[in-house]
Coordinates of C-alpha atoms in Angstrom, one line a residue:
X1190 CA -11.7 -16.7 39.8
X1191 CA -13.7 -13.5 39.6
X1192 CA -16.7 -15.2 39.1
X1193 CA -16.4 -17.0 42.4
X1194 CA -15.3 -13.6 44.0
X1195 CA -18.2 -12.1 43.3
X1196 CA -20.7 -14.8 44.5
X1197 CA -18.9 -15.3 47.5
X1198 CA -19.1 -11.6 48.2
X1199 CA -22.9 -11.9 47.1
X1200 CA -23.4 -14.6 49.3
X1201 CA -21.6 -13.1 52.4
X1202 CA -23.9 -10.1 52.1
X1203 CA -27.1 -12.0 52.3
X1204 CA -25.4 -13.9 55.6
X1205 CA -24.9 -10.2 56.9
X1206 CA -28.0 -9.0 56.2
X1207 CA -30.2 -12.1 57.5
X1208 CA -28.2 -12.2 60.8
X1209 CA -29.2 -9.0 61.8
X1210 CA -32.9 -9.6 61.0
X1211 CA -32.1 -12.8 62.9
X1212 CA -30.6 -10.8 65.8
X1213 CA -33.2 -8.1 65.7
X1214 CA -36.1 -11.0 65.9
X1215 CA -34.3 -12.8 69.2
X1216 CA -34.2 -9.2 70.9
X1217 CA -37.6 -9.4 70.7
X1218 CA -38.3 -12.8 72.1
X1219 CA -36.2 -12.3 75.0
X1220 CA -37.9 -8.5 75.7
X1221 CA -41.3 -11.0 76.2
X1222 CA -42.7 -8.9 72.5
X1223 CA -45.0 -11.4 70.7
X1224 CA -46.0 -10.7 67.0
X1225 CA -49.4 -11.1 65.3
X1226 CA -49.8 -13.6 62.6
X1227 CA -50.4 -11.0 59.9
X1228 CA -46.9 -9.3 60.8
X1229 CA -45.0 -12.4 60.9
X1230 CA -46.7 -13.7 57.2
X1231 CA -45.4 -9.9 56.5
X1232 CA -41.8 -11.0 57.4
X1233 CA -42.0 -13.9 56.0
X1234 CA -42.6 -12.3 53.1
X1235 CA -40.4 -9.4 53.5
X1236 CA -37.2 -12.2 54.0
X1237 CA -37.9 -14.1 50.8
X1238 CA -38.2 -11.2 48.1
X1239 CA -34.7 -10.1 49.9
X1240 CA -33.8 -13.8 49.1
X1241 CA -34.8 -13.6 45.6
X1242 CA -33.4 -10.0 45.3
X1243 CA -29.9 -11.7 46.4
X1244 CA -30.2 -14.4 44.3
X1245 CA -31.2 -12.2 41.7
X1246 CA -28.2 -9.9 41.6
X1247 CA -26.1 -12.6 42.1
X1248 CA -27.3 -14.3 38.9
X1249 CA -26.4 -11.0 36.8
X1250 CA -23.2 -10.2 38.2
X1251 CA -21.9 -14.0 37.5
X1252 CA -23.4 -13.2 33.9
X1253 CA -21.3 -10.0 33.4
X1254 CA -18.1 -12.0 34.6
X1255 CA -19.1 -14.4 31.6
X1256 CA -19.5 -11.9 29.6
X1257 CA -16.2 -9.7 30.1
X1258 CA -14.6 -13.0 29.9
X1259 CA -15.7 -14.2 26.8
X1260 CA -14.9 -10.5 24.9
X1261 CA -18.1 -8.7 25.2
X1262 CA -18.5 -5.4 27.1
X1263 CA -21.2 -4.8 29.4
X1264 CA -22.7 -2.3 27.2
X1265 CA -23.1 -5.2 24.4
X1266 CA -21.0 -6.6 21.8
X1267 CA -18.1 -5.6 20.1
X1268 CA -18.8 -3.4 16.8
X1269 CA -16.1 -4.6 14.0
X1270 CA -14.5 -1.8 12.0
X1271 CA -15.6 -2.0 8.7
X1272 CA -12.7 -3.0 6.2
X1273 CA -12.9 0.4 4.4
X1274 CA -12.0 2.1 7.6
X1275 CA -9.1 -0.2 8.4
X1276 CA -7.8 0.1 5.1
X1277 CA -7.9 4.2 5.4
X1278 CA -6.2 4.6 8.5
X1279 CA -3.4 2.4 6.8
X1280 CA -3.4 4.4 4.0
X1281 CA -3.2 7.7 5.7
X1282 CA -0.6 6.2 8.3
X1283 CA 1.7 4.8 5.8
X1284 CA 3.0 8.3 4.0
X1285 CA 4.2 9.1 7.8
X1286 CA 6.2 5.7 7.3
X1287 CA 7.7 6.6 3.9
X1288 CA 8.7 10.0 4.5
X1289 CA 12.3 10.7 4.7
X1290 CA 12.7 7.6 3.0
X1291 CA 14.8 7.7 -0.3
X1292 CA 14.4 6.5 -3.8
X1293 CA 16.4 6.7 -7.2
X1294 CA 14.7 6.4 -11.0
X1295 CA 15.5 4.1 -14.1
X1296 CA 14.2 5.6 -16.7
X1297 CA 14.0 7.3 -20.0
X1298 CA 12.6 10.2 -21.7
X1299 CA 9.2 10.6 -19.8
X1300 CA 11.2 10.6 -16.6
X1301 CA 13.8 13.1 -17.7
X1302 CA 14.0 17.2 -16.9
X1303 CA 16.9 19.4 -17.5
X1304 CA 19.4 19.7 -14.7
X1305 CA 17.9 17.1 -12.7
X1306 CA 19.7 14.3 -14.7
X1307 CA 22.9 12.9 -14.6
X1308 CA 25.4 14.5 -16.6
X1309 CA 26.0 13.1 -20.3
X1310 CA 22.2 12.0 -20.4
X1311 CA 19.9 13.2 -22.5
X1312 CA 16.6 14.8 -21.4
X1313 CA 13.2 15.2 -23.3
X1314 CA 12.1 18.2 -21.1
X1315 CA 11.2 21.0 -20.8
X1316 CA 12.6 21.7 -24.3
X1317 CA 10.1 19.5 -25.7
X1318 CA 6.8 18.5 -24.5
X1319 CA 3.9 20.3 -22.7
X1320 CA 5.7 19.4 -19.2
X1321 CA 7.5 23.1 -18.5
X1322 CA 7.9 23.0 -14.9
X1323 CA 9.7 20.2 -12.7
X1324 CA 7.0 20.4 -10.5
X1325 CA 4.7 18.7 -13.3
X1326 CA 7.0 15.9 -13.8
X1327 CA 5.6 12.6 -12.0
X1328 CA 8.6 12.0 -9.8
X1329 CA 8.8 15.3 -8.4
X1330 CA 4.8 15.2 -7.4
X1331 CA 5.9 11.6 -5.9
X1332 CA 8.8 12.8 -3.7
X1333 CA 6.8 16.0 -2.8
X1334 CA 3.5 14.1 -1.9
X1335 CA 5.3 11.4 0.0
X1336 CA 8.1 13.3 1.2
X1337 CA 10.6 11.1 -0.5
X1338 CA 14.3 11.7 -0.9
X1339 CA 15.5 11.6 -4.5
X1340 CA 18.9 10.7 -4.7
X1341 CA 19.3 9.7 -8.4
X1342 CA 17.0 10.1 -11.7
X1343 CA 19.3 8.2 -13.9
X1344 CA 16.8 8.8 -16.9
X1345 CA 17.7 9.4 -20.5
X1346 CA 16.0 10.5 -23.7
X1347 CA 15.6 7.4 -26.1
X1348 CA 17.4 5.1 -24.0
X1349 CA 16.2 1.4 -24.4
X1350 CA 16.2 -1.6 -22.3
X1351 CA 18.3 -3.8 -25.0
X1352 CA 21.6 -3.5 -26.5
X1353 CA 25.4 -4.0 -25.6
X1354 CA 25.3 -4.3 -21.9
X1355 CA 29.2 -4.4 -21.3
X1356 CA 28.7 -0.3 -22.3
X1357 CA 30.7 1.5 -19.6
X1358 CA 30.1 5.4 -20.8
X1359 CA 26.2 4.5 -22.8
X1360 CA 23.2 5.9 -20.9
X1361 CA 21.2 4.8 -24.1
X1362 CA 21.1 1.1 -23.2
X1363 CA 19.7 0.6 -19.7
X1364 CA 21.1 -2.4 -18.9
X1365 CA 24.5 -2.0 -19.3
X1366 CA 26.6 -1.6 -15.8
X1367 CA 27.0 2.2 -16.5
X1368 CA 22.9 2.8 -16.0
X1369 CA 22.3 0.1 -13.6
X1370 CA 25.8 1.3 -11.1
X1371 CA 24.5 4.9 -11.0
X1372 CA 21.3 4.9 -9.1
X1373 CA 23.3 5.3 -5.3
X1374 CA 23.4 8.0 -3.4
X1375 CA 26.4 10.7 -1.7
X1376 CA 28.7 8.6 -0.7
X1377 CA 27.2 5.0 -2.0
X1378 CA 24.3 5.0 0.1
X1379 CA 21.9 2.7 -1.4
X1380 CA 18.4 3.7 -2.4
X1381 CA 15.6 2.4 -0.4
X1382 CA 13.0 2.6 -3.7
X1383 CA 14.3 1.8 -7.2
X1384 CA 11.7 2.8 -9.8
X1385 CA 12.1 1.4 -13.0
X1386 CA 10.2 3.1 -15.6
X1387 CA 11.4 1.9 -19.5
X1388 CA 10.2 0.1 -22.2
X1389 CA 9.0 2.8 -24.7
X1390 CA 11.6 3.0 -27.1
X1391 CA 11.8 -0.9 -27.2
X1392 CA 8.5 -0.8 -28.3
X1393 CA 9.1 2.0 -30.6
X1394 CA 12.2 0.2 -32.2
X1395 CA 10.3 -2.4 -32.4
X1396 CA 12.8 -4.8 -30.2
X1397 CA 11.6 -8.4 -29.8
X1398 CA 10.1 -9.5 -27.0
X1399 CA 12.1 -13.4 -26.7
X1400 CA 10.9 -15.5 -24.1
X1401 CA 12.7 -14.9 -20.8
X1402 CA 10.3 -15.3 -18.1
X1403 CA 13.2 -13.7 -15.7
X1404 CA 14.7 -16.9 -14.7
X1405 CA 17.3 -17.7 -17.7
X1406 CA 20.3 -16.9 -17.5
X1407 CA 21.9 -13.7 -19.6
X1408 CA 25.8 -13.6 -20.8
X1409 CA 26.9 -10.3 -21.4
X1410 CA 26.8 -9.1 -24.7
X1411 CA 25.1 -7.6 -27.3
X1412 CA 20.7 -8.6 -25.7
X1413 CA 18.9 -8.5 -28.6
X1414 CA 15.8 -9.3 -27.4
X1415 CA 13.4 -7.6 -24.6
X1416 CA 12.8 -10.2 -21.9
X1417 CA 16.2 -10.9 -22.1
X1418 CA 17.8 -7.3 -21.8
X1419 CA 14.7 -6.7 -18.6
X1420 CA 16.1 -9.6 -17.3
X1421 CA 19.8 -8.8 -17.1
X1422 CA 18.9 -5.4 -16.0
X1423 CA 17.2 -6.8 -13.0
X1424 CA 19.4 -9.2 -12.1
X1425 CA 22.1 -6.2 -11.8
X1426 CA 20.4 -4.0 -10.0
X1427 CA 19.4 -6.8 -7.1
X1428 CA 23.2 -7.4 -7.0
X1429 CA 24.2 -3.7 -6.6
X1430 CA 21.2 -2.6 -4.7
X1431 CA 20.6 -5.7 -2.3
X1432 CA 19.0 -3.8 0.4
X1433 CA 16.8 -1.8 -2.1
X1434 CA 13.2 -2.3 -3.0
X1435 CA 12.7 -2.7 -6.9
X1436 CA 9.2 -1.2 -8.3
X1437 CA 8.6 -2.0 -12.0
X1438 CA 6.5 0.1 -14.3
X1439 CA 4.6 -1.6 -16.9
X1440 CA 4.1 1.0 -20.1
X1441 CA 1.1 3.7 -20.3
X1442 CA -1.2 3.3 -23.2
X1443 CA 0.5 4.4 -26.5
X1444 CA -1.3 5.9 -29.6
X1445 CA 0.6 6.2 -33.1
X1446 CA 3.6 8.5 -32.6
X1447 CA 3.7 12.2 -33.4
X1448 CA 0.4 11.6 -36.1
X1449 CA -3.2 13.6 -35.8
X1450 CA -5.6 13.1 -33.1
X1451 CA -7.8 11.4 -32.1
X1452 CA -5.1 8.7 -31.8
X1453 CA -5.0 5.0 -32.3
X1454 CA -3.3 2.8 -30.5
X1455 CA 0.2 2.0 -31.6
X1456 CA 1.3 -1.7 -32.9
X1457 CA 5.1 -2.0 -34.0
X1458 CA 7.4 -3.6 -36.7
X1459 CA 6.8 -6.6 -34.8
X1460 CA 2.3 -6.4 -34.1
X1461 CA 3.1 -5.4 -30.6
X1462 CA 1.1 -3.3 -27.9
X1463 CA 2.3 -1.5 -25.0
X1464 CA 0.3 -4.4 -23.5
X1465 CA 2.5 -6.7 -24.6
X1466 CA 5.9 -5.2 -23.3
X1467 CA 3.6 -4.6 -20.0
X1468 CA 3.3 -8.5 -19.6
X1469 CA 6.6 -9.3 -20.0
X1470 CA 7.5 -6.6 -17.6
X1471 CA 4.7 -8.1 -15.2
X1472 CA 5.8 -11.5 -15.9
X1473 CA 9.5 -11.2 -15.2
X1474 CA 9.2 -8.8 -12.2
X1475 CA 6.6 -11.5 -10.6
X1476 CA 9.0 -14.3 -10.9
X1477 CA 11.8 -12.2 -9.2
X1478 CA 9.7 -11.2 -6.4
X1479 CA 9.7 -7.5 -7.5
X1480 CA 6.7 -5.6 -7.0
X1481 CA 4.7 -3.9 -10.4
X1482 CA 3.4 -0.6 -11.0
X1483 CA 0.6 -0.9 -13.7
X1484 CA 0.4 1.9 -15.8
X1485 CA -1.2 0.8 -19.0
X1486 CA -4.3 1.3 -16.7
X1487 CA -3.2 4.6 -14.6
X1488 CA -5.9 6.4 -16.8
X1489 CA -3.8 7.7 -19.3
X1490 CA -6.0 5.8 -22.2
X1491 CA -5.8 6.1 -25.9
X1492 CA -9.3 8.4 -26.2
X1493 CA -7.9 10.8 -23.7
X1494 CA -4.1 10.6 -25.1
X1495 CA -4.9 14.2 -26.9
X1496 CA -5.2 15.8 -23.1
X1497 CA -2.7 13.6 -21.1
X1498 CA 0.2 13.4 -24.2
X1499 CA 2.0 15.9 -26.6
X1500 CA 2.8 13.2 -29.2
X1501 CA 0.6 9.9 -28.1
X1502 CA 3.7 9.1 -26.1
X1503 CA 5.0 11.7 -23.9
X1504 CA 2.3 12.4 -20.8
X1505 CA 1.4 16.2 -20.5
X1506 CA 1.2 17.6 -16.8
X1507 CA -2.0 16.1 -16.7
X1508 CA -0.9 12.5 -17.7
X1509 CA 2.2 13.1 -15.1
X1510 CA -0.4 13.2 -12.7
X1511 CA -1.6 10.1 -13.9
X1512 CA 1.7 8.8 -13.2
X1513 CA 2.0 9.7 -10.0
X1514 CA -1.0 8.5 -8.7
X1515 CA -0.4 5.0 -9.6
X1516 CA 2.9 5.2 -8.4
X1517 CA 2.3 7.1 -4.8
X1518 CA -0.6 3.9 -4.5
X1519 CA 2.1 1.4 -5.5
X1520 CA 4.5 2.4 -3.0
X1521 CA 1.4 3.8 -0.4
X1522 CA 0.3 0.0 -0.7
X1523 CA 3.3 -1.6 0.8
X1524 CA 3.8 -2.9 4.2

């Protein structure tokens, strides 16, 4: 429609213009003026470049119609943002989005600090350790970086994943209803993060692994193996935390507990990893639709465990940082 505008205006212009050479040259006929041949070639002349001058403008303004209708600006085409860009202002946008949001921690003694734990746990610091200050510890760098909430850092010293998860008063087993019911806020608010951070002292105790991929069912009881404790711990924290997104931590690199440096990395009782606890973690949190946080490659590694750990298991403040900076990503990265 604007295209046909604009020639019509284009065209309506020329009519203009040629009637009133038209009326100029009949003036002159009926005044008796005659013109010589040379001056009415040069008319001649004169009227067709105006001709092609209309036509010509005409031409390019139907082209810039075509143009601003198929996208493109006068000035030439659209530039794309490169991705890196896009990605960036995403990144930088989204700790606006997550402040004032909440979240509560699962966890055991690399998540604990005294006086920030719930009462009848056990911490790990600051009496032991190189982490002295809460501000060192990787959830308080997480809550202060993205202006997170903390309502609950149910963490405890040498608390595992498995064992008797009818436990109403044991914060050593982490999937009992005691650890897993704790994590809400004043008043039962529910936590918009959970971060589950355990796994260590299975490996250490060298606990099974089994072969729950997070889909079998678990009866209550003594869980005697891993996957199967993980599992059950999941599956109650989904049901008392519905509205609550569930981040999982696979395990950071460990070396051979409290021995010499330089360190080597730990296998236990039963010739397992870190790694391996990692993928069952991975695995089972995949299949429940629960997001992952991988740590075993945070940048805590076994050659550097003698500046980011105390004991080749406990991070230092520089391994907290570590931490944190795969978990701020983690939760940075979500939509």
């Amino acid at each position: 429609m604007r295209r046909t505008h604009i020639i019509a205006v284009g065209i309506l212009a020329a009519s203009l213009f040629l009637c009133g050479c038209g009326a100029v040259e009949g003036e002159a006929v009926e005044q008796g003026k005659t013109e010589d041949d040379a001056a009415v070639q040069a008319e001649d002349i004169q009227d067709e470049n105006i001709d092609k001058n209309i036509d010509e403008n005409i031409v390019e303004e139907t082209q810039q119609v075509e143009m601003v209708e198929s996208g493109q600006e006068e000035s030439g085409e659209d530039e794309e943002v490169p991705p890196e860009i896009e990605e960036e202002v995403v990144q930088t946008q989204e700790p606006e989005q997550l402040a004032g949001t909440s979240f509560s921690i699962l966890g055991d003694s690399i998540s604990t600090f005294q006086g920030y734990i719930p009462a009848g746990y056990y911490d790990f610091f600051p009496g032991n350790g190189e982490v002295n200050a809460v501000e060192d510890t990787w959830w308080q760098i997480v809550a202060g970086d993205l202006e997170l909430a903390l309502y609950v850092n149910g963490s405890s010293s040498g608390a595992t994943v498995a064992g008797d998860s009818t436990g109403t008063e044991n914060p050593q087993c982490a999937c009992n209803e005691f650890r897993t019911g704790g994590l809400a806020g004043s008043a039962g608010a529910c936590p918009d993060r959970i971060i589950v951070y355990l796994g260590t002292n299975d490996l250490l105790e060298a606990v099974p692994l089994g072969d729950n991929d997070g889909t079998g069912a678990v009866a209550a009881g003594e869980i005697n193996t891993f996957s199967d404790a993980y599992t059950l711990m999941l599956d109650k924290l989904q049901a008392n935390y519905p509205s609550a997104k569930i981040y999982c931590c696979t395990l950071l690199q460990i070396g051979t507990y409290g021995t010499q440096t330089p360190y080597v990395e730990m296998v236990n009782g039963e010739q397992l990893t870190s790694a391996d606890y990692g993928e069952v973690i991975t695995r089972i949190a995949k299949n429940k639709g629960l997001s992952v946080i991988d740590l075993y490659n945070c940048g805590v590694t076994i050659k550097n465990l003698k500046e980011m750990s105390s004991d080749g298991v406990h991070p230092t403040a520089a391994g907290m940082r570590m931490i944190a900076a795969a978990v701020e990503e983690a939760l940075a990265g979500e939509k």
